[in-house]
Coordinates of C-alpha atoms in Angstrom, one line a residue:
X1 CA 7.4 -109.6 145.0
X2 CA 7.5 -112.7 142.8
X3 CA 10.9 -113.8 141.4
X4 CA 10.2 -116.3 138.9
X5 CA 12.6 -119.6 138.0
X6 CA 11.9 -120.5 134.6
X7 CA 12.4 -124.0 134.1
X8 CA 13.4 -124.3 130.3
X9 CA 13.9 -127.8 128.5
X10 CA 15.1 -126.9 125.0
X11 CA 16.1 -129.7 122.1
X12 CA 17.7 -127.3 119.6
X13 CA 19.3 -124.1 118.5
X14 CA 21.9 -123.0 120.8
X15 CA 21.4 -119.4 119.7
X16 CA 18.7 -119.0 120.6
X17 CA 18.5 -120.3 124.3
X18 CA 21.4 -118.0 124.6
X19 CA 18.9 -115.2 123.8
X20 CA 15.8 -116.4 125.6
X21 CA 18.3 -116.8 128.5
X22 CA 19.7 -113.5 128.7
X23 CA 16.0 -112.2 127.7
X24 CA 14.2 -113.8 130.8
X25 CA 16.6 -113.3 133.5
X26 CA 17.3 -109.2 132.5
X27 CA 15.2 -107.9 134.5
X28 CA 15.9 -109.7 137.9
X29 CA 14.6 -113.7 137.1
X30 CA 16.3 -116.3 136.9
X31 CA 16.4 -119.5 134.5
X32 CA 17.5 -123.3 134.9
X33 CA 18.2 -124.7 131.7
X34 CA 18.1 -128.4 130.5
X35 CA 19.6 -129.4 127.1
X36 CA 18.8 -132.6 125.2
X37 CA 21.5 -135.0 125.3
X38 CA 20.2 -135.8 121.4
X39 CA 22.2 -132.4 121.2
X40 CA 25.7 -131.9 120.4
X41 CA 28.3 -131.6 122.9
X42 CA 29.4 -128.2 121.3
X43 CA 25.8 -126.4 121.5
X44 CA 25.8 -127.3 125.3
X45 CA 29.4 -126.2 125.6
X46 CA 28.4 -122.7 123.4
X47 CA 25.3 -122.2 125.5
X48 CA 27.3 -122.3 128.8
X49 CA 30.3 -120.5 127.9
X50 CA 27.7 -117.5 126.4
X51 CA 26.0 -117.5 129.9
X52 CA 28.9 -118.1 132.2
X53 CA 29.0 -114.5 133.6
X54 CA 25.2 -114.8 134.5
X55 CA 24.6 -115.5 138.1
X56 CA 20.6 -115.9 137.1
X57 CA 21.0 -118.7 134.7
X58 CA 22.2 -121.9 135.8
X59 CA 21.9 -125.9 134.5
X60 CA 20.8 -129.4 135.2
X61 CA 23.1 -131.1 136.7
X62 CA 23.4 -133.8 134.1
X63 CA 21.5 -134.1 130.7
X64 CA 19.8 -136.5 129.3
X65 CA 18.4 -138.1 126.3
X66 CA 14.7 -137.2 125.8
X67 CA 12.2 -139.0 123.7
X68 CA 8.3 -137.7 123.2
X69 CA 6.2 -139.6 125.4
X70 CA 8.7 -140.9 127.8
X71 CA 10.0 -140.8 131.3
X72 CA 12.8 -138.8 129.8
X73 CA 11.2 -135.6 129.7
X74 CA 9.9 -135.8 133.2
X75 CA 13.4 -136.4 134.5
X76 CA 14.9 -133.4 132.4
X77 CA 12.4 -131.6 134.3
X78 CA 13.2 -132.6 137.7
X79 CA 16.9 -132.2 136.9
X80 CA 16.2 -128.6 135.8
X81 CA 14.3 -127.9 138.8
X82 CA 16.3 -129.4 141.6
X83 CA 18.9 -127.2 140.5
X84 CA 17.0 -124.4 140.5
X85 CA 16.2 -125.0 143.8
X86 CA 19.8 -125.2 145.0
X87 CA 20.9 -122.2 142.6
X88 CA 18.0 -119.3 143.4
X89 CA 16.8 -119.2 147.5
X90 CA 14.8 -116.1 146.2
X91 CA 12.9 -117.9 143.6
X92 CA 9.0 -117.9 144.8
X93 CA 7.7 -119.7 141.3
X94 CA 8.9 -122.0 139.7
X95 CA 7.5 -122.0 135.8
X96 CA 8.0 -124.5 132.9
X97 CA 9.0 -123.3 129.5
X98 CA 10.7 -124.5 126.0
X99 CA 12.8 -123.2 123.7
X100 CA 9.7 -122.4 121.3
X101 CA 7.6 -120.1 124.5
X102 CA 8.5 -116.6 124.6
X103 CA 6.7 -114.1 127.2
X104 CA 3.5 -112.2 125.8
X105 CA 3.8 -110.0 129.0
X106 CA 6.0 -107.9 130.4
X107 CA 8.3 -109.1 133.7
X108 CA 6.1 -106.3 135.8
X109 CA 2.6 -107.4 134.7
X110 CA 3.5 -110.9 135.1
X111 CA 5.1 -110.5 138.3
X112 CA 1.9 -108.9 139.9
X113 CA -0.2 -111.2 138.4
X114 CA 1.3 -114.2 140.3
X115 CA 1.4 -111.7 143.5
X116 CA -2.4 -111.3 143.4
X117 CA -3.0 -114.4 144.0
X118 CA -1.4 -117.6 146.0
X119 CA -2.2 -120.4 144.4
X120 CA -0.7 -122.9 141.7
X121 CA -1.3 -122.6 138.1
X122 CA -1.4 -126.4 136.2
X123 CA -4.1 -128.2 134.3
X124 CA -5.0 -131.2 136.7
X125 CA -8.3 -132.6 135.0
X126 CA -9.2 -136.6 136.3
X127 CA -7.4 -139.1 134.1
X128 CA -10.3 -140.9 133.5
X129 CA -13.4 -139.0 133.8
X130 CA -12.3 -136.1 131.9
X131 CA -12.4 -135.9 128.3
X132 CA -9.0 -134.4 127.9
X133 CA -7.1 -137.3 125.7
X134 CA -8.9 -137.1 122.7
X135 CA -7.6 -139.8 120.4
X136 CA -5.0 -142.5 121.1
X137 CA -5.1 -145.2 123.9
X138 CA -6.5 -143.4 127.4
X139 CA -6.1 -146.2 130.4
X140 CA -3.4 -148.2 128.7
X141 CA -1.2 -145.4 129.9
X142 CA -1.2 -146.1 133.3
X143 CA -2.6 -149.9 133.5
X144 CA 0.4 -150.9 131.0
X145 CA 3.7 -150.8 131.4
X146 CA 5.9 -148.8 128.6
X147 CA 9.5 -148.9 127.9
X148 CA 9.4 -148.5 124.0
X149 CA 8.5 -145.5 122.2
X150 CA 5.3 -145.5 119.6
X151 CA 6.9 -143.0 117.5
X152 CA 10.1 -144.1 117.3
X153 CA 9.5 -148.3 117.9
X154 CA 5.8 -148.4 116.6
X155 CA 5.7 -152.2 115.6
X156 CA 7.2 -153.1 119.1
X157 CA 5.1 -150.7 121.1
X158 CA 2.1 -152.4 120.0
X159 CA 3.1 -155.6 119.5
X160 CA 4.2 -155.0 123.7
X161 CA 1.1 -153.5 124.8
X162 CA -1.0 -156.6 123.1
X163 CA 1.1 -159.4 124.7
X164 CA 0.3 -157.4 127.9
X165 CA -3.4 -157.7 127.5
X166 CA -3.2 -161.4 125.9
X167 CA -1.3 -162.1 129.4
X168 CA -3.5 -160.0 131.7
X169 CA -0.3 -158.4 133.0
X170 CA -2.7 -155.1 133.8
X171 CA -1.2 -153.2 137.0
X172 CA -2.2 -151.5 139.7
X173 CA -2.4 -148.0 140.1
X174 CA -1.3 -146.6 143.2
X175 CA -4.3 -146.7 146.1
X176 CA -3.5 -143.3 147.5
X177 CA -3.3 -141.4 144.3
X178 CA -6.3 -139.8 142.3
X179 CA -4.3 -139.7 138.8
X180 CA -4.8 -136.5 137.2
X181 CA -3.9 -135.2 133.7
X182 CA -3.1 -131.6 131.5
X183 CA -0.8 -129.6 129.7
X184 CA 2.6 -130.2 131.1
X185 CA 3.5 -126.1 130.8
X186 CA 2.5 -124.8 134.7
X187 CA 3.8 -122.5 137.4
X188 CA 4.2 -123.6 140.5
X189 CA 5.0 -122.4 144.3
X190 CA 8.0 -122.9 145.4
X191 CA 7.0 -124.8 148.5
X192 CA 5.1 -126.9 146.3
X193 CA 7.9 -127.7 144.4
X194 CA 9.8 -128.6 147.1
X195 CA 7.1 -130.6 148.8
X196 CA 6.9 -132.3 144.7
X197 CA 10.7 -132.8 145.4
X198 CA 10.4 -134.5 149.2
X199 CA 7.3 -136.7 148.3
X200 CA 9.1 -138.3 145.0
X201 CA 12.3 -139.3 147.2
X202 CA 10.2 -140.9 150.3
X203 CA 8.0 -142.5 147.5
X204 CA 9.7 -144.5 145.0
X205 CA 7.3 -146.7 144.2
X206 CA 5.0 -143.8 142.8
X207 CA 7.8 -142.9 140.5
X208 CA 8.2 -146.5 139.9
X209 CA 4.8 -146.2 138.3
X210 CA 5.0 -143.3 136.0
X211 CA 8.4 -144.2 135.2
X212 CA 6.9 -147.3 132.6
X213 CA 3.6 -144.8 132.2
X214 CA 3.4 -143.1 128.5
X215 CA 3.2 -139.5 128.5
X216 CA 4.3 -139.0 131.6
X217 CA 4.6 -135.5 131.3
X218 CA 0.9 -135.2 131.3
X219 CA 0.3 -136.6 134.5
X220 CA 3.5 -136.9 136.7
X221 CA 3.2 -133.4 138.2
X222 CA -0.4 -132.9 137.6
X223 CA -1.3 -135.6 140.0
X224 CA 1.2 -134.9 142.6
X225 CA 0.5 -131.3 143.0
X226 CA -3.0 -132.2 143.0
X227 CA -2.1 -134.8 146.0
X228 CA -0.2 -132.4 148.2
X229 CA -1.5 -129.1 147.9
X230 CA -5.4 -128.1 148.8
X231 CA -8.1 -128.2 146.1
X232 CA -8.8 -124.1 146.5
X233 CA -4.9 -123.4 146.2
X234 CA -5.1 -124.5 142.7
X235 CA -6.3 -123.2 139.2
X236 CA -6.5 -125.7 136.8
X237 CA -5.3 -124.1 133.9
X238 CA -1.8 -123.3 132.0
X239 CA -0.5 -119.4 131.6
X240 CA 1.2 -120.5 128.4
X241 CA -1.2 -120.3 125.4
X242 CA -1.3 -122.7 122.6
X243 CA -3.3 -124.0 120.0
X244 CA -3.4 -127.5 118.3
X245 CA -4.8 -128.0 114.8
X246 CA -7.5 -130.2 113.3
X247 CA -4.7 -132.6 113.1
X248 CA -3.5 -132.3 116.7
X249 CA -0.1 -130.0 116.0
X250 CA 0.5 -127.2 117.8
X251 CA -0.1 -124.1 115.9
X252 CA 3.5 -121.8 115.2
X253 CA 3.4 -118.0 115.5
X254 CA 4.9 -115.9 113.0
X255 CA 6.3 -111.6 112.8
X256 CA 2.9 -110.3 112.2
X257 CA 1.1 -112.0 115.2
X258 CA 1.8 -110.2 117.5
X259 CA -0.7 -108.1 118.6
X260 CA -3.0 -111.0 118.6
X261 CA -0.6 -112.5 121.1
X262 CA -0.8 -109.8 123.5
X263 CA -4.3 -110.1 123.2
X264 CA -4.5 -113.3 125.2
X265 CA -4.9 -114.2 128.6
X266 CA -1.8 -115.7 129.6
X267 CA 2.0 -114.7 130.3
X268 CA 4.0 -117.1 127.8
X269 CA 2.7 -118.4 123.9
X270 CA 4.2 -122.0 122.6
X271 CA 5.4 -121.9 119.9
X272 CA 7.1 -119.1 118.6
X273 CA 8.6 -119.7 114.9
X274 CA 12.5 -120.0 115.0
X275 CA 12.4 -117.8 112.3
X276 CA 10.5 -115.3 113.3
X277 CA 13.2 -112.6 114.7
X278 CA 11.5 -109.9 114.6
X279 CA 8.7 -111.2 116.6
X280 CA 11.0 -112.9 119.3
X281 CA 13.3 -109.4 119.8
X282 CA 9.7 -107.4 120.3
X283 CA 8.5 -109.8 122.8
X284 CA 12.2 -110.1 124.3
X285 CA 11.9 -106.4 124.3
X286 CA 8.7 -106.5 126.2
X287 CA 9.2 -108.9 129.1
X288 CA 12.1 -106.3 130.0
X289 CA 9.8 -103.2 129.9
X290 CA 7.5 -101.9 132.7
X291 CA 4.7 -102.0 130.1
X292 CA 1.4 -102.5 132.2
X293 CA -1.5 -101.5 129.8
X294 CA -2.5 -104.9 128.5
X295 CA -6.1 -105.2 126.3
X296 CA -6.8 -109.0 127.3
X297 CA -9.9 -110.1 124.6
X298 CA -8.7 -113.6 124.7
X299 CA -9.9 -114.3 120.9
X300 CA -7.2 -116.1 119.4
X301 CA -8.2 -119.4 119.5
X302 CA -11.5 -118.7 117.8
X303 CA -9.9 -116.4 115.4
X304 CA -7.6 -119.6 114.8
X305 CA -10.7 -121.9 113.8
X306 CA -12.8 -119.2 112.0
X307 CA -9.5 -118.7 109.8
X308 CA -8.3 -122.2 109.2
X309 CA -12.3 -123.0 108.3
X310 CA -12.5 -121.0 105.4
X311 CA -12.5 -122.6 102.3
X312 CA -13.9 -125.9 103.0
X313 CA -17.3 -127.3 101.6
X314 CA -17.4 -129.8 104.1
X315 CA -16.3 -129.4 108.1
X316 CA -14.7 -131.8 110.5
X317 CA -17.3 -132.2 113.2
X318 CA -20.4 -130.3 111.3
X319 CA -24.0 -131.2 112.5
X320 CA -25.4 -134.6 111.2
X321 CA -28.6 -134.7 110.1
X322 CA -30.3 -136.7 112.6
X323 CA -33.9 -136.5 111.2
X324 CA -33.7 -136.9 107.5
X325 CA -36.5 -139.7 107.4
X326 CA -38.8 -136.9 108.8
X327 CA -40.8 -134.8 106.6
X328 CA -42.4 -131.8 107.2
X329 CA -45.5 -132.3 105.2
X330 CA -46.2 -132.2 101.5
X331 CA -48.8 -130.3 101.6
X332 CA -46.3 -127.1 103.6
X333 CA -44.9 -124.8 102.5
X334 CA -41.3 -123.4 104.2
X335 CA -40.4 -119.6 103.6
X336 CA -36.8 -119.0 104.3
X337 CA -35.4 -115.2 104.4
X338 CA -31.6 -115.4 104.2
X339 CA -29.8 -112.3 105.2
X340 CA -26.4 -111.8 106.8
X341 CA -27.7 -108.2 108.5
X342 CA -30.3 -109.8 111.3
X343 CA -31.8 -106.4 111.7
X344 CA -32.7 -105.9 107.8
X345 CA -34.4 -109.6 107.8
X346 CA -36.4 -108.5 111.0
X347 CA -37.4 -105.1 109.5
X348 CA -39.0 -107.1 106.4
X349 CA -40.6 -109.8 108.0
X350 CA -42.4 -107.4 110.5
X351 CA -43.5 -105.6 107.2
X352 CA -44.7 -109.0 106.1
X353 CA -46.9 -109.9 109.0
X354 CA -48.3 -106.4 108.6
X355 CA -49.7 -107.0 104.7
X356 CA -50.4 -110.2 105.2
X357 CA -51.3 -113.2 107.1
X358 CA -48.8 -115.6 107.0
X359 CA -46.9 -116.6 110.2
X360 CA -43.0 -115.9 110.5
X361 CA -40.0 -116.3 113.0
X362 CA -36.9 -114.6 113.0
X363 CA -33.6 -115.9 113.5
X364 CA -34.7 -118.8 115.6
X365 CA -31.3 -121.5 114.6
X366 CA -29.0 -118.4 114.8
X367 CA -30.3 -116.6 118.1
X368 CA -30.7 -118.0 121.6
X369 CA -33.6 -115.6 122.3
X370 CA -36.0 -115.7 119.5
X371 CA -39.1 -115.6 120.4
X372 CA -41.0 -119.3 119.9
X373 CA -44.3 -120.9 121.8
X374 CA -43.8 -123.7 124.6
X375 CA -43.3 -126.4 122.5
X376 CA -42.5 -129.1 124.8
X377 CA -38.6 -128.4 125.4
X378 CA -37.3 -128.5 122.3
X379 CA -37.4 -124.7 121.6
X380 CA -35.4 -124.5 124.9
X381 CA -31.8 -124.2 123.2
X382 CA -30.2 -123.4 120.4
X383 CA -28.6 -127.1 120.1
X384 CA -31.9 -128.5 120.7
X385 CA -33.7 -126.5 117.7
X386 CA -30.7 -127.2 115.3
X387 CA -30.6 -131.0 116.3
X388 CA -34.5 -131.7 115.8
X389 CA -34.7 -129.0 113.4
X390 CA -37.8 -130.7 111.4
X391 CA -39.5 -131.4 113.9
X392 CA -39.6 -128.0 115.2
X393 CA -40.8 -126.6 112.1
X394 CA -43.4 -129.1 111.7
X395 CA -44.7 -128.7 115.1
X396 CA -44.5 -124.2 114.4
X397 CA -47.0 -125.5 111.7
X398 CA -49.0 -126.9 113.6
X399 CA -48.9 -124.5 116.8
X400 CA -50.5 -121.8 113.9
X401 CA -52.5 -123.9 112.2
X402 CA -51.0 -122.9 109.3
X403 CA -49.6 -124.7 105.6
X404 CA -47.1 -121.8 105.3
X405 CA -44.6 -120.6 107.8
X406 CA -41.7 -117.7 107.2
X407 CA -38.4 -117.9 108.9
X408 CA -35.1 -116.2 108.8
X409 CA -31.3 -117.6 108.7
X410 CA -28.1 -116.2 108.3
X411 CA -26.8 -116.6 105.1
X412 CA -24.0 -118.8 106.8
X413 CA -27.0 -121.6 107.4
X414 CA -26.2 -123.3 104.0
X415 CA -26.3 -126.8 105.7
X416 CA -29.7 -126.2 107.5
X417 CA -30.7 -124.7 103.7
X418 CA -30.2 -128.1 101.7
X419 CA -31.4 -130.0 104.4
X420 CA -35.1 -128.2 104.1
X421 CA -34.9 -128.0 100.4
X422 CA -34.6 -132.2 100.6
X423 CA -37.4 -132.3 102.3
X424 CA -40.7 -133.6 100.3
X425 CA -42.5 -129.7 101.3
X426 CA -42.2 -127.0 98.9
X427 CA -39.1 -124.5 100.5
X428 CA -38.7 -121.2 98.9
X429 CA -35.8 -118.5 99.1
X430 CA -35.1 -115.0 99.7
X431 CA -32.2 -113.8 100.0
X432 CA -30.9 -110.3 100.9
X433 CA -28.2 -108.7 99.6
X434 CA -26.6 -106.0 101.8
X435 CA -23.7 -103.6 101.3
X436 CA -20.9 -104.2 103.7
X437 CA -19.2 -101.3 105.6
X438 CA -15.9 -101.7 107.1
X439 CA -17.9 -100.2 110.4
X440 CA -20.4 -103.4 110.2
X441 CA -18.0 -105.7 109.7
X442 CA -15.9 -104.5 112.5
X443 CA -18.9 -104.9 114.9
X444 CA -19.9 -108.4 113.2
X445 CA -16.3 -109.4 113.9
X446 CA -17.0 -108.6 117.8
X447 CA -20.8 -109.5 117.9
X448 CA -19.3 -113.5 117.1
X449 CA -16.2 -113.4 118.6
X450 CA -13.5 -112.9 116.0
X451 CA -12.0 -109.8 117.6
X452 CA -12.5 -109.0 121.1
X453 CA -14.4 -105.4 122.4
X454 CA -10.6 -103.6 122.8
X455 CA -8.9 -105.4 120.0
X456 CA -6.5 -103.2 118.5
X457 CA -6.9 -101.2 115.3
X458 CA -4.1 -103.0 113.6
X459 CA -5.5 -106.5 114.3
X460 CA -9.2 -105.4 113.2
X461 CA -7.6 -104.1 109.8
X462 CA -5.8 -107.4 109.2
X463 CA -9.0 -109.1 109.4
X464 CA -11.4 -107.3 107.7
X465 CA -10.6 -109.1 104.2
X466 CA -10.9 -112.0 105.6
X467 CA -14.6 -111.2 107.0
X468 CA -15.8 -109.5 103.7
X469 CA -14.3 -112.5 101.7
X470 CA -16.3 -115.1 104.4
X471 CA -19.6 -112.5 103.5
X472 CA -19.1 -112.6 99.9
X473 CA -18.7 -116.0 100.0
X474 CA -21.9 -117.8 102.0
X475 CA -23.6 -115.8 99.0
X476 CA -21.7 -117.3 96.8
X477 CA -22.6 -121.2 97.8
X478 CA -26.5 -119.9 98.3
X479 CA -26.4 -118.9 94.5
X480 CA -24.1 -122.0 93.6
X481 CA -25.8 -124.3 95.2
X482 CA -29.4 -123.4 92.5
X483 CA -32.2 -123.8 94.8
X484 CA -35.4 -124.0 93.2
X485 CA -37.7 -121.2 94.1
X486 CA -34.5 -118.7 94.7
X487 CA -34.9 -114.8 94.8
X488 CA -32.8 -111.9 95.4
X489 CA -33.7 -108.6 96.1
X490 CA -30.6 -106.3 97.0
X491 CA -30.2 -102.6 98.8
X492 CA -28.4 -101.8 95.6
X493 CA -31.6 -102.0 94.0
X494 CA -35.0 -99.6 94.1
X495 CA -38.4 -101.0 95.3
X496 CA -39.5 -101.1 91.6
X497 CA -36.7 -103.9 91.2
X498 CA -37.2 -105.6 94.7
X499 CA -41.0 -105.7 94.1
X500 CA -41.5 -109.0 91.7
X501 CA -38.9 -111.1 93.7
X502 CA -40.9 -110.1 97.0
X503 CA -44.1 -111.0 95.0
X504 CA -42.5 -114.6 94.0
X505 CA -41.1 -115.4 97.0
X506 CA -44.2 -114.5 99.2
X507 CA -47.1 -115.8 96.1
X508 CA -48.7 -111.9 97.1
X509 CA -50.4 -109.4 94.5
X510 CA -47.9 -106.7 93.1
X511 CA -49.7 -103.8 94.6
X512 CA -49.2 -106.0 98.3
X513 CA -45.4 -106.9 97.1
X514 CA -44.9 -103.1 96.2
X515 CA -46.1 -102.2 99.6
X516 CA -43.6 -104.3 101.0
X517 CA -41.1 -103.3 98.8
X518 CA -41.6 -99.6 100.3
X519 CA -40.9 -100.6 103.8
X520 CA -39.5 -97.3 105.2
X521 CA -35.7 -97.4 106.0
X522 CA -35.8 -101.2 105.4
X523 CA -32.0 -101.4 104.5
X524 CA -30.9 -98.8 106.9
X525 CA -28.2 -100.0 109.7

């Protein structure tokens, strides 16, 4: 059976390493610990004398002083793991943690999950064909060398890395090495560790290398494993789960979170709040139990970005519009029907194509498999109809030979809604009103990925304000936003009300609106 060596690098907080010690190593693991140097003498001394009488938990030999970004951290990690190679013979994994991770599986579950399979778990993308550094210098890491800091020494980082390029002093990296990059939290085999250990002392010109490299971390053991153990006996991906925001920080967890930690698909979360102690005694609780029964939906991370998006008119990375100099005709005439319940919307525009002659399509920038003609390719994906959104419509005009053309969005499409309303054609707007049940919402929530199929009650009830609110509100901006031609006809409301906004919308009769109006069970869910 797996025994697990956690490798923990912590800063801070002497308390609670004591308790994420005794925590990890209760229930037959053991734990190598690393202090920062930047720490007082009398945490480390506290820490050691709280843990002397546990033969699972043991230290780096020395400690040093680690900086963000540096060699430092890499070599607080080899200390910690060299002595947990001497210290635990039994040790079959070897898995990197910090004082902020905290297990979001029990010891059992996590022990047969490394059992089923015998491979390595660490991110190990290619340095520089992957897209994984998203902002910040990318080759200069490697092809520079570093020995300042660029948070602590900005002006002299910089001021280093330019006289470097002035002077062509680029280097070379290693021949033999395919230089590799991910999140520094992995698991490894022990015989990969100790073939990690062997190859760094018989080469020391590769830890020459990522000794001057920034952000080591990120690429040291990444690339080595990568080197010395076979392609297949690797998955390339971290059991720890985090989550960065817009702004690049990692995301903290709090006390109620944590059913939507258990959720996820991975044995440790980073980073747990220091203050949350409720939180970290349930999930110290829980690495100790036998507990096998986990619901893995794996939402959290777009439960993070539909949360943190409320609220804002305008989105980091929303969809340009790439065809604004495009018109789709003066002479044309665009029918939008905005509804939030897809099946409602479908109900009344087959009711529409029944009384009267004017072409329609559902959903087709909300739902991959709407119906639509060959049009060429365009109509082929989702991103392709968004992207050349005007010139779809304009050539669904022209497929039916036709100066008016009904189709449906969700009452979320506000952007694609301006952007037709700009255009020099007529655009004119229905919207829906529906009543929302908590029973709609919850399978809304799960249709888009916001709560996964087994997510627990408690989770679904903490979210359900949130999802009525987000409903409430995309009617809010349609009304707000006072788009000529506008109508609302609502399931609050009888077909005598609902038949002169069907009438205006659609330029119909009243006794052909009234028949509309009538559609049997057109609200029902």
């Amino acid at each position: 059976m797996a025994r697990i060596a956690f490798i923990l690098l912590c800063h801070k907080n002497p308390e609670g390493i004591v308790q994420q010690a005794r925590q990890l190593s209760a229930v037959g693991d053991f734990v190598s610990i690393h202090l920062d140097a930047r720490a007082p003498r009398q945490a480390y001394l506290q820490v050691r004398a709280e843990v002397a009488d546990n033969p699972n938990v043991t230290f780096a030999r020395r400690r040093v002083r680690c900086g963000w970004g540096e060699w430092s951290l890499v070599q607080a990690t080899i200390l910690a793991v060299e002595a947990a190679v001497e210290a635990f013979p039994r040790a079959t994994h070897f898995y990197m943690v910090s004082g902020d991770c905290m297990a979001i599986k029990s010891a059992a579950y996590a022990h047969r999950f490394l059992d089923e399979r015998d491979v390595d778990y660490i991110e190990s993308f290619d340095f520089f064909e992957s897209d994984w550094i998203k902002t910040g210098i990318k080759e200069e890491r490697l092809i520079y060398r570093h020995i300042f800091n660029e948070r602590t020494q900005k002006k002299v980082f910089y001021w280093m890395l330019d006289a470097q390029r002035r002077l062509g002093l680029r280097r070379r990296i290693p021949a033999d090495l395919q230089v590799m990059i991910g999140s520094q939290w992995w698991c490894l085999r022990r015989r990969t560790v100790e073939a990690v250990l062997a190859f760094a002392r018989a080469r020391p010109d590769v830890v020459r290398f990522f000794r001057t490299s920034w952000i080591p971390d990120e690429t040291y053991f990444q690339t080595l494993v990568r080197h010395l153990v076979p392609e297949q006996e690797i998955i390339s991906r971290t059991l720890t789960f985090l989550m960065f925001s817009d702004y690049g920080m990692p995301v903290t967890f709090y006390n109620d979170q944590y059913d939507l930690l258990l959720s996820q698909d991975a044995l440790f979360a980073r980073k747990i709040s220091p203050d949350a102690q409720d939180l970290r005694k349930r999930l110290g609780d829980l690495y100790a139990s036998d507990r096998q029964d986990f619901v893995v939906s794996g939402e959290g991370r777009r439960l993070f970005q539909f949360l943190t998006g409320r609220g804002r008119i305008g989105r980091r990375f929303a969809p340009r519009f790439w065809e604004t100099e495009t018109s789709l005709g003066r002479d044309k005439e665009l029918l939008i029907v905005a509804c939030k319940k897809w099946h409602v919307a479908k109900r009344l525009l087959g009711s529409i194509k029944h009384h009267t002659n004017i072409p329609a399509i559902d959903y087709l920038f909300n739902e991959a498999d709407t119906w639509l003609p060959d049009l060429g390719g365009i109509q082929s994906t989702l991103e392709k109809r968004t992207r050349h959104r005007r010139a779809l419509i304009r050539m669904l005009f022209e497929y039916f030979e036709s100066d008016r053309l009904i189709i449906c969005l969700d009452t979320a499409s506000i952007d694609l809604m301006h952007d037709f309303y700009s255009d020099r054609s007529t655009t004119r707007l229905l919207e829906i009103s529906c009543t929302f049940d908590d029973g709609y919402l919850i399978g809304h929530a799960k249709r888009v990925g916001l709560a996964g199929a087994d997510a627990s009650p408690e989770a679904i009830e903490r979210l359900l304000p949130t999802i009525r609110h987000d409903v409430v509100y995309e009617s809010e901006r349609i009304r707000d936003s006072n788009f000529a031609h506008y109508n609302r006809i609502s399931d609050r409301q009888g077909p005598d009300d609902n038949t002169g906004p069907i009438g205006r919308f659609l330029s119909v009769s009243g006794e052909v609106a009234r028949d509309i109006a009538e559609t049997p069970h057109l609200f029902v869910d």
